[in-house]
Structures are given as C-alpha cells and as structure tokens.
Amino acid sequence: MKRLLIVLLVLTLALVLSACAGGPAGGPDSSSNDTGDTGASTNAGPQLAAQLSVYNWDDYIDEGVLAAYEEQYGVELIYDTYASNEDLLAKLQAGATGYDVIFPSDYMVNQMLELGLLAEINTSDLSNWSNINPAFHNPPFDPNNGHCIPYQWGTTGITYRAGDPYFEENTPDSWRYLFDPAVLEQYSGRGVNALNDQRELMGAALAYLGYSVNETDRAHLEEARDIILQAKPYWKTFNSEDYDDSLLIPDEVVLSHSWSGDAANAYWSTYDDATEDGNWYYAIPQEGGVRWVDNVCITASSERYATALHFLNYLLEPEVSAAITNFTYYASPNDAAKAFIEADILNDPGIYPSQAVFDKLEWLRDVGDAIFIYDEMWTAIKG
Ligand code: N2P
C-alpha cells in the first residue's frame, strides 16, 4: 500500500474541501495570545488561541493532519505522546496542567470523569457531530457524550508471523499461545511480545481463564496474575508503544499480543506485490477478549477550551477522520469518513470484524475500587 502518497492525497483533498466549505466552525485569529482563548463566538467562529497542547497515544495520528490544522487555522499544536491510559492518568493526577486535548479509552473516560479531570462538552456545538455513527452516541462510560467524542476503535488479539513453521500448522487463535507454557515451549525461542498494558494483559488472562475482562473478584484476579507470571519467562518483551515497527516488522518476535491496527500496519508494511501478501496475520482468540473505543476529550484544566473544541470538530471532518484511519489502520466511528477510507481497510475483517466476532468481545469498563486489586497484581507482574 502506498501509504504516504495516499495520506498526502487525502490531506490535499481535505484542505481543498474544507476551504470550499469554510472549514469547521471557526477560523484563525492570529491576534490571540498564548495563554488562552477568549471562548467568545463570532460569526466567524471562536477566537482561537495561538497554541493548543495535544496529548495522544504513540503513533496514533497522521502528523499531516496536525500540520494541516496548524496551517489552516494558525494554531501551533504542542504534541506529546503517552504509552497507556494509566500513564496518561498518572500524569494528570500528578498535577500536570497545560494539556488541553487527550485521548483516553472507554473505561478511562469513566475513571477520569469521576476524578473531575474532564471538561464538559455539548455535541450540538460541534457542526461535524452528525458524521458519527449513532452506535457511538451516548456510550455508557460518558452519557450523552457529555465530555468526549469517539476517535478510533478496535480489537485486541494476537499477531503472528506468516510463514513461521510452527504457525503454518497451528493458527494461534487462542490465548493459550500467549499463556500456556507447554505451547510457548514450541516457539517462544523466536520471540514473543506482550502488551505493556495493565487492563489489556489482565483482560487477556481473564478471558483465557473464562472470566469477564472486567472481573472484580480478587481470587479470579489472582489466578490471572499467576497465569501471567507463569508465562512471563517465555516473553522476550513487554511493549505496547512501538512493537509493530520495532518488533514485528524487523522480525524481532514471531508472535505478539496486539491491537488490530498495529497488526494491519505490520501486514501492509511488509506487503509484497509479487506474492500479494504481507508477513503478519492477526487472530482474535476464540475465548474472546477486548474491544475498545478511544476518545477525544478536553481536560478540566484547559485554559483554551474554545480552541480545543474547535480542534475536536476538525477531527470529526470526514477527510480528516479518514486520513487518520488510513494512517493508523484502526476503525473509524465516523460514517462520513468511509467514502475516503481505503477499500483494503474497510474490507479487512481484522479491522472491521464481523458481528459474530464483535459479539464475542467485551468493552473494558471501569471496575471501581477493584482497580486497586488490578494495581496490586500489576505491581507483582512487573516486579
Ligand atoms: C496506538 C494505540 C492504540 C490504542 N498506538 C489502543 N487503545
């Protein structure tokens, strides 16, 4: 896939189209100061701040989308990344201010809401809100989308090396391939990676044991911890940041616990026109597991609320949403974006799973006080 070229083409189109349409509500205001926006709306839209600070997961946006926003609206984006929901939470809880826009997953939105870390939004202030598929309206973790808009969604499964002699005979469509020492003995010498992500790894072990990924019973959580501790010596790495680029594509491992889009990135990055195939396949374990939706929210501490809201509306533009999915290979909740998403992505069941597969998976939910048990298990796992 000529990924870069297509991204550039889509962006050029996005710029042309939004110039014609006048873009999302708002326009540049080079007279704004650095510390905040006025929040005042005019016919031309809100006065935009000179800067906006955006804090996102690693490798989770096409940088061209950021550059196009800066150029079109004259707002400088201060862009920084994190590796997990827990890292994001820890950063905000440690009192970090200055971040305006963040991208927590479903269960973390819920946790952050309870901690008062998110600003309210009203989707009727977003002219592009109607682009979002109604299935993503009013999610249980954020009633009426009162704080966040959906960004990208996906599944968690197992990515494995096509052509590996062991996997030619054994499709790793079970969590056994990540957790069962007898199975790991067969191939782990060639490298296995586990996601360095507390809820995801515990969720996988819980699904393997036949429990909900949102289990709160201490005894069951301890069982999951023990499954992980028993498999850990067979794992080469704990990486959820850049494992597609640093471990899969260069053949540093043969199997990884992974997110759907990273699997597709590894596939297309190794795609060979001659064989019409890539090196990495993705399987969703039969026992089930996690599906997730990541969201875009404004921090309660943001002093540039109107600019942040303007940026959220920009991310909802069909061509912008599509450019993000064409880069990340994650599914888009934006229906209007589909016209601009590459057919290979729309038709990939690893990215847009069948209803039957979708139904086998669970959303991660806020587990309330049981999160302290998860923290305790995680400390033992990482120790
Ligand atoms: C992308 C991270 C995907 C987030 N690097 C999974 N929730």
Short mmCIF file of C-alpha atoms and ligand atoms in Angstrom, two decimals:
data_model
loop_
_atom_site.label_atom_id
_atom_site.label_comp_id
_atom_site.label_asym_id
_atom_site.label_seq_id
_atom_site.Cartn_x
_atom_site.Cartn_y
_atom_site.Cartn_z
CA MET A 1 0.00 0.00 0.00
CA LYS A 2 1.40 3.38 -0.96
CA ARG A 3 0.58 4.68 2.44
CA LEU A 4 2.29 8.05 2.42
CA LEU A 5 1.14 9.02 -1.03
CA ILE A 6 -2.45 8.22 -0.22
CA VAL A 7 -2.26 10.13 3.04
CA LEU A 8 -0.93 13.16 1.21
CA LEU A 9 -3.61 12.93 -1.43
CA VAL A 10 -6.37 12.69 1.14
CA LEU A 11 -4.96 15.63 3.02
CA THR A 12 -4.74 17.78 -0.04
CA LEU A 13 -8.35 16.89 -0.72
CA ALA A 14 -9.24 17.69 2.88
CA LEU A 15 -7.68 21.11 2.62
CA VAL A 16 -9.41 21.89 -0.64
CA LEU A 17 -12.78 20.66 0.56
CA SER A 18 -12.68 22.41 3.88
CA ALA A 19 -11.52 25.63 2.23
CA CYS A 20 -14.59 25.39 -0.02
CA ALA A 21 -16.90 24.62 2.90
CA GLY A 22 -15.38 27.25 5.13
CA GLY A 23 -13.99 24.51 7.38
CA PRO A 24 -15.33 23.64 10.83
CA ALA A 25 -16.94 26.42 12.81
CA GLY A 26 -14.25 28.95 13.46
CA GLY A 27 -11.28 30.49 11.80
CA PRO A 28 -7.78 31.65 12.54
CA ASP A 29 -7.15 34.52 14.84
CA SER A 30 -3.52 35.41 14.81
CA SER A 31 -4.16 38.10 17.40
CA SER A 32 -4.96 35.54 20.12
CA ASN A 33 -2.45 35.25 22.93
CA ASP A 34 -0.51 32.19 24.02
CA THR A 35 -2.19 31.54 27.30
CA GLY A 36 -5.79 31.05 26.35
CA ASP A 37 -8.64 31.63 24.00
CA THR A 38 -11.49 34.01 24.67
CA GLY A 39 -14.13 31.36 24.17
CA ALA A 40 -16.19 34.10 22.54
CA SER A 41 -18.03 33.06 19.43
CA THR A 42 -18.48 35.35 16.47
CA ASN A 43 -19.99 34.70 13.08
CA ALA A 44 -16.53 33.64 12.03
CA GLY A 45 -16.35 31.21 14.96
CA PRO A 46 -14.40 31.34 18.22
CA GLN A 47 -11.21 33.32 18.70
CA LEU A 48 -8.51 30.70 18.56
CA ALA A 49 -5.52 30.57 20.89
CA ALA A 50 -2.04 30.73 19.40
CA GLN A 51 -1.22 27.28 20.77
CA LEU A 52 -3.00 24.08 21.73
CA SER A 53 -1.47 21.20 23.64
CA VAL A 54 -2.45 17.75 22.41
CA TYR A 55 -1.50 14.60 24.35
CA ASN A 56 -2.13 11.34 22.49
CA TRP A 57 -1.11 7.67 22.35
CA ASP A 58 2.10 6.87 20.48
CA ASP A 59 1.80 6.62 16.73
CA TYR A 60 -1.91 7.41 16.76
CA ILE A 61 -2.36 10.25 14.30
CA ASP A 62 -1.12 11.13 10.87
CA GLU A 63 1.20 14.05 11.50
CA GLY A 64 -0.05 15.55 8.25
CA VAL A 65 -3.40 16.06 9.96
CA LEU A 66 -1.68 18.12 12.65
CA ALA A 67 0.31 20.12 10.13
CA ALA A 68 -2.80 20.82 8.06
CA TYR A 69 -4.63 22.15 11.13
CA GLU A 70 -1.73 24.41 12.04
CA GLU A 71 -1.52 25.76 8.55
CA GLN A 72 -5.22 26.22 8.06
CA TYR A 73 -6.01 27.84 11.42
CA GLY A 74 -2.75 29.38 12.54
CA VAL A 75 -2.76 27.44 15.82
CA GLU A 76 0.55 25.86 16.86
CA LEU A 77 -0.02 22.34 18.17
CA ILE A 78 2.23 21.23 21.01
CA TYR A 79 2.10 17.48 20.52
CA ASP A 80 3.21 14.89 23.04
CA THR A 81 2.57 11.14 23.41
CA TYR A 82 1.99 8.53 26.11
CA ALA A 83 2.03 4.72 26.11
CA SER A 84 -1.03 3.78 28.15
CA ASN A 85 -4.20 5.04 29.80
CA GLU A 86 -2.55 4.58 33.17
CA ASP A 87 0.41 6.74 32.16
CA LEU A 88 -1.98 9.45 31.00
CA LEU A 89 -3.94 9.26 34.25
CA ALA A 90 -0.79 9.31 36.38
CA LYS A 91 0.42 12.39 34.53
CA LEU A 92 -2.82 14.29 35.10
CA GLN A 93 -3.13 13.12 38.69
CA ALA A 94 0.40 14.29 39.38
CA GLY A 95 -0.97 17.74 38.63
CA ALA A 96 0.25 18.18 35.07
CA THR A 97 -1.63 21.11 33.62
CA GLY A 98 -1.26 22.57 30.20
CA TYR A 99 -2.63 19.57 28.32
CA ASP A 100 -5.79 20.65 26.50
CA VAL A 101 -6.80 17.63 24.45
CA ILE A 102 -6.35 13.97 25.50
CA PHE A 103 -7.35 10.56 24.10
CA PRO A 104 -8.42 8.15 26.89
CA SER A 105 -10.08 4.78 26.23
CA ASP A 106 -13.64 3.97 27.30
CA TYR A 107 -13.02 2.74 30.87
CA MET A 108 -10.51 5.51 31.48
CA VAL A 109 -13.02 8.18 30.45
CA ASN A 110 -15.20 6.82 33.22
CA GLN A 111 -12.38 6.91 35.77
CA MET A 112 -11.39 10.43 34.74
CA LEU A 113 -14.97 11.66 34.91
CA GLU A 114 -15.21 10.52 38.49
CA LEU A 115 -11.98 12.32 39.29
CA GLY A 116 -13.25 15.53 37.70
CA LEU A 117 -10.44 15.59 35.13
CA LEU A 118 -12.59 16.22 32.03
CA ALA A 119 -14.37 19.35 30.81
CA GLU A 120 -17.97 19.13 29.66
CA ILE A 121 -18.87 19.40 26.02
CA ASN A 122 -22.16 19.74 24.20
CA THR A 123 -22.19 17.83 20.93
CA SER A 124 -24.61 20.41 19.49
CA ASP A 125 -21.63 22.81 19.48
CA LEU A 126 -19.84 20.50 17.02
CA SER A 127 -21.02 21.06 13.46
CA ASN A 128 -19.47 17.74 12.38
CA TRP A 129 -21.04 15.63 15.14
CA SER A 130 -23.65 14.17 12.78
CA ASN A 131 -20.83 12.37 10.94
CA ILE A 132 -20.51 9.98 13.87
CA ASN A 133 -22.26 6.62 13.59
CA PRO A 134 -25.18 6.61 16.09
CA ALA A 135 -23.86 3.35 17.57
CA PHE A 136 -21.16 5.52 19.19
CA HIS A 137 -23.59 8.07 20.60
CA ASN A 138 -24.34 8.13 24.30
CA PRO A 139 -21.85 5.43 25.42
CA PRO A 140 -22.28 4.02 28.94
CA PHE A 141 -18.92 5.45 30.03
CA ASP A 142 -19.91 9.00 29.03
CA PRO A 143 -23.69 9.61 28.96
CA ASN A 144 -24.79 11.78 26.01
CA ASN A 145 -21.14 12.21 25.03
CA GLY A 146 -21.15 14.91 27.65
CA HIS A 147 -17.32 15.01 27.73
CA CYS A 148 -15.77 13.19 24.81
CA ILE A 149 -16.16 12.26 21.17
CA PRO A 150 -15.18 8.83 19.79
CA TYR A 151 -11.86 8.80 17.91
CA GLN A 152 -10.94 5.28 16.79
CA TRP A 153 -11.99 1.80 17.81
CA GLY A 154 -10.53 -1.65 17.50
CA THR A 155 -9.95 -5.06 18.99
CA THR A 156 -7.14 -6.78 20.86
CA GLY A 157 -5.80 -10.11 19.67
CA ILE A 158 -2.71 -11.97 18.53
CA THR A 159 -0.44 -11.03 15.63
CA TYR A 160 1.79 -13.80 14.31
CA ARG A 161 4.44 -14.31 11.66
CA ALA A 162 3.09 -15.76 8.45
CA GLY A 163 5.40 -18.46 7.17
CA ASP A 164 6.69 -19.43 10.61
CA PRO A 165 6.88 -23.24 10.51
CA TYR A 166 5.01 -23.63 13.79
CA PHE A 167 2.14 -21.30 12.86
CA GLU A 168 1.79 -22.91 9.43
CA GLU A 169 0.45 -25.90 11.35
CA ASN A 170 -1.08 -24.10 14.33
CA THR A 171 -3.16 -20.96 13.89
CA PRO A 172 -2.73 -19.06 17.18
CA ASP A 173 -6.38 -18.21 17.63
CA SER A 174 -6.39 -18.86 21.37
CA TRP A 175 -4.88 -17.08 24.35
CA ARG A 176 -3.08 -20.38 25.02
CA TYR A 177 -0.47 -19.18 22.55
CA LEU A 178 0.34 -16.30 24.87
CA PHE A 179 -0.10 -18.02 28.24
CA ASP A 180 0.34 -21.81 28.12
CA PRO A 181 3.96 -22.77 28.89
CA ALA A 182 3.62 -26.09 27.03
CA VAL A 183 2.60 -24.21 23.89
CA LEU A 184 5.11 -21.40 24.42
CA GLU A 185 7.88 -24.02 24.62
CA GLN A 186 7.26 -24.74 20.94
CA TYR A 187 8.11 -21.34 19.51
CA SER A 188 8.90 -18.72 22.15
CA GLY A 189 12.61 -19.02 21.39
CA ARG A 190 11.86 -16.98 18.26
CA GLY A 191 10.37 -14.16 20.31
CA VAL A 192 7.05 -13.28 21.95
CA ASN A 193 5.82 -9.83 22.95
CA ALA A 194 3.08 -8.97 25.45
CA LEU A 195 1.34 -5.60 25.62
CA ASN A 196 2.71 -3.49 28.44
CA ASP A 197 -0.82 -2.53 29.41
CA GLN A 198 -2.43 -3.40 32.71
CA ARG A 199 -6.11 -3.81 31.75
CA GLU A 200 -5.28 -5.38 28.38
CA LEU A 201 -2.91 -8.03 29.74
CA MET A 202 -5.08 -8.84 32.75
CA GLY A 203 -8.09 -8.86 30.39
CA ALA A 204 -6.41 -11.39 28.09
CA ALA A 205 -5.51 -13.67 31.01
CA LEU A 206 -9.05 -13.36 32.41
CA ALA A 207 -10.58 -14.25 29.01
CA TYR A 208 -8.20 -17.23 28.78
CA LEU A 209 -9.49 -18.41 32.17
CA GLY A 210 -13.11 -17.97 31.03
CA TYR A 211 -13.81 -14.88 33.16
CA SER A 212 -15.02 -11.45 32.13
CA VAL A 213 -12.34 -8.94 31.15
CA ASN A 214 -13.97 -6.73 33.80
CA GLU A 215 -13.64 -9.26 36.61
CA THR A 216 -13.59 -7.78 40.11
CA ASP A 217 -13.30 -10.92 42.25
CA ARG A 218 -9.91 -10.97 43.98
CA ALA A 219 -9.45 -14.73 43.71
CA HIS A 220 -10.03 -14.61 39.95
CA LEU A 221 -7.69 -11.65 39.55
CA GLU A 222 -5.02 -13.54 41.46
CA GLU A 223 -5.49 -16.50 39.13
CA ALA A 224 -4.98 -14.19 36.16
CA ARG A 225 -1.84 -12.76 37.75
CA ASP A 226 -0.48 -16.28 38.25
CA ILE A 227 -1.19 -17.22 34.62
CA ILE A 228 0.77 -14.15 33.55
CA LEU A 229 3.66 -14.80 35.94
CA GLN A 230 3.93 -18.36 34.69
CA ALA A 231 4.10 -17.23 31.04
CA LYS A 232 6.32 -14.22 31.59
CA PRO A 233 9.68 -16.09 31.42
CA TYR A 234 8.78 -17.09 27.86
CA TRP A 235 8.20 -13.50 26.71
CA LYS A 236 11.01 -11.56 25.18
CA THR A 237 9.47 -8.10 25.55
CA PHE A 238 6.67 -6.08 27.17
CA ASN A 239 5.94 -3.42 24.59
CA SER A 240 2.74 -1.59 23.69
CA GLU A 241 4.31 1.57 22.29
CA ASP A 242 6.07 0.74 19.06
CA TYR A 243 6.06 -3.06 18.88
CA ASP A 244 4.70 -3.07 15.31
CA ASP A 245 7.61 -1.02 13.99
CA SER A 246 10.35 -2.19 16.37
CA LEU A 247 9.49 -5.88 16.88
CA LEU A 248 7.09 -7.20 14.24
CA ILE A 249 8.26 -5.58 11.02
CA PRO A 250 12.01 -6.23 11.67
CA ASP A 251 11.24 -9.86 12.71
CA GLU A 252 12.41 -9.49 16.31
CA VAL A 253 9.49 -11.66 17.50
CA VAL A 254 7.15 -14.16 15.86
CA LEU A 255 4.05 -13.52 17.96
CA SER A 256 2.64 -10.54 19.80
CA HIS A 257 -0.37 -9.71 21.92
CA SER A 258 -1.54 -6.73 19.92
CA TRP A 259 -4.07 -4.17 18.80
CA SER A 260 -5.82 -4.60 15.47
CA GLY A 261 -4.42 -1.52 13.75
CA ASP A 262 -0.83 -2.35 14.67
CA ALA A 263 -1.32 -5.82 13.18
CA ALA A 264 -2.60 -4.27 9.95
CA ASN A 265 0.30 -1.80 9.92
CA ALA A 266 2.74 -4.74 10.18
CA TYR A 267 0.91 -6.55 7.38
CA TRP A 268 0.88 -3.62 4.94
CA SER A 269 4.39 -2.50 5.81
CA THR A 270 5.68 -5.92 4.75
CA TYR A 271 3.28 -6.36 1.85
CA ASP A 272 4.94 -7.78 -1.24
CA ASP A 273 3.32 -7.04 -4.60
CA ALA A 274 4.79 -10.22 -6.08
CA THR A 275 3.21 -12.58 -3.55
CA GLU A 276 0.27 -10.27 -2.85
CA ASP A 277 0.71 -10.94 0.85
CA GLY A 278 2.26 -9.44 3.96
CA ASN A 279 4.27 -11.13 6.72
CA TRP A 280 1.89 -10.64 9.65
CA TYR A 281 -1.55 -12.12 10.30
CA TYR A 282 -3.99 -11.26 13.06
CA ALA A 283 -6.21 -13.65 15.01
CA ILE A 284 -8.88 -12.88 17.57
CA PRO A 285 -8.83 -15.62 20.21
CA GLN A 286 -11.84 -17.91 20.39
CA GLU A 287 -12.12 -17.32 24.13
CA GLY A 288 -12.99 -13.68 23.42
CA GLY A 289 -11.28 -10.62 24.79
CA VAL A 290 -11.32 -6.87 24.49
CA ARG A 291 -12.86 -4.44 22.02
CA TRP A 292 -12.22 -0.81 22.78
CA VAL A 293 -13.02 2.73 21.72
CA ASP A 294 -10.61 5.60 22.27
CA ASN A 295 -11.99 9.10 22.69
CA VAL A 296 -11.02 12.72 22.36
CA CYS A 297 -11.69 14.85 25.43
CA ILE A 298 -10.83 18.29 26.78
CA THR A 299 -9.12 18.44 30.17
CA ALA A 300 -10.90 20.22 33.00
CA SER A 301 -7.76 22.30 33.45
CA SER A 302 -7.67 23.53 29.84
CA GLU A 303 -7.49 27.30 29.50
CA ARG A 304 -8.07 27.07 25.76
CA TYR A 305 -11.46 25.42 25.76
CA ALA A 306 -12.85 27.07 22.60
CA THR A 307 -9.73 26.17 20.61
CA ALA A 308 -9.81 22.62 21.96
CA LEU A 309 -13.45 22.29 20.91
CA HIS A 310 -12.58 23.67 17.50
CA PHE A 311 -9.85 21.02 17.18
CA LEU A 312 -12.31 18.26 18.18
CA ASN A 313 -14.66 19.44 15.44
CA TYR A 314 -11.77 19.39 12.97
CA LEU A 315 -11.01 15.75 13.87
CA LEU A 316 -14.62 14.91 13.01
CA GLU A 317 -14.28 16.13 9.42
CA PRO A 318 -14.74 13.16 7.09
CA GLU A 319 -11.47 13.63 5.22
CA VAL A 320 -9.52 14.20 8.43
CA SER A 321 -11.00 11.16 10.17
CA ALA A 322 -10.29 9.09 7.08
CA ALA A 323 -6.68 10.29 6.87
CA ILE A 324 -6.23 9.18 10.50
CA THR A 325 -7.64 5.71 9.82
CA ASN A 326 -5.63 5.37 6.61
CA PHE A 327 -2.56 6.03 8.73
CA THR A 328 -3.34 4.09 11.94
CA TYR A 329 -5.36 1.22 10.38
CA TYR A 330 -7.89 1.45 13.21
CA ALA A 331 -11.62 1.53 12.54
CA SER A 332 -13.33 4.90 12.40
CA PRO A 333 -16.60 5.69 14.16
CA ASN A 334 -17.11 8.42 11.53
CA ASP A 335 -19.61 7.25 8.91
CA ALA A 336 -18.95 10.16 6.60
CA ALA A 337 -15.23 9.24 6.58
CA LYS A 338 -15.92 5.90 4.91
CA ALA A 339 -16.00 7.49 1.47
CA PHE A 340 -12.33 8.43 1.97
CA ILE A 341 -11.05 5.30 3.75
CA GLU A 342 -9.12 2.86 1.61
CA ALA A 343 -11.13 -0.16 0.49
CA ASP A 344 -8.43 -2.53 1.80
CA ILE A 345 -9.06 -1.18 5.27
CA LEU A 346 -12.87 -1.14 5.08
CA ASN A 347 -12.86 -4.73 3.81
CA ASP A 348 -10.36 -6.08 6.35
CA PRO A 349 -12.19 -8.24 8.94
CA GLY A 350 -9.19 -7.75 11.24
CA ILE A 351 -10.05 -4.04 11.36
CA TYR A 352 -13.84 -4.13 10.96
CA PRO A 353 -14.71 -7.54 12.48
CA SER A 354 -17.86 -9.47 11.66
CA GLN A 355 -20.80 -9.08 14.03
CA ALA A 356 -20.19 -12.62 15.33
CA VAL A 357 -16.60 -11.80 16.30
CA PHE A 358 -17.57 -8.38 17.68
CA ASP A 359 -20.20 -10.03 19.88
CA LYS A 360 -17.61 -12.37 21.42
CA LEU A 361 -15.65 -9.40 22.73
CA GLU A 362 -16.29 -7.10 25.68
CA TRP A 363 -15.66 -3.40 26.25
CA LEU A 364 -13.34 -2.71 29.15
CA ARG A 365 -15.33 -0.97 31.88
CA ASP A 366 -14.37 0.99 34.94
CA VAL A 367 -14.02 -1.68 37.66
CA GLY A 368 -14.47 0.77 40.55
CA ASP A 369 -12.46 0.02 43.66
CA ALA A 370 -11.27 -3.28 42.19
CA ILE A 371 -8.79 -1.13 40.28
CA PHE A 372 -6.66 -1.24 43.44
CA ILE A 373 -6.52 -5.04 43.14
CA TYR A 374 -5.51 -4.66 39.48
CA ASP A 375 -2.78 -2.21 40.54
CA GLU A 376 -1.53 -4.71 43.11
CA MET A 377 -1.50 -7.54 40.53
CA TRP A 378 0.29 -5.32 38.04
CA THR A 379 3.00 -4.43 40.54
CA ALA A 380 3.59 -8.14 41.11
CA ILE A 381 3.65 -8.80 37.36
CA LYS A 382 6.10 -6.01 36.61
CA GLY A 383 8.25 -6.72 39.67
C1 N2P B 1 -1.92 3.12 19.15
C2 N2P B 1 -2.56 2.80 20.43
C3 N2P B 1 -3.88 2.14 20.29
C4 N2P B 1 -4.66 2.32 21.49
N1 N2P B 1 -0.51 3.15 19.21
C5 N2P B 1 -5.42 1.13 21.93
N2 N2P B 1 -6.44 1.52 22.78
#
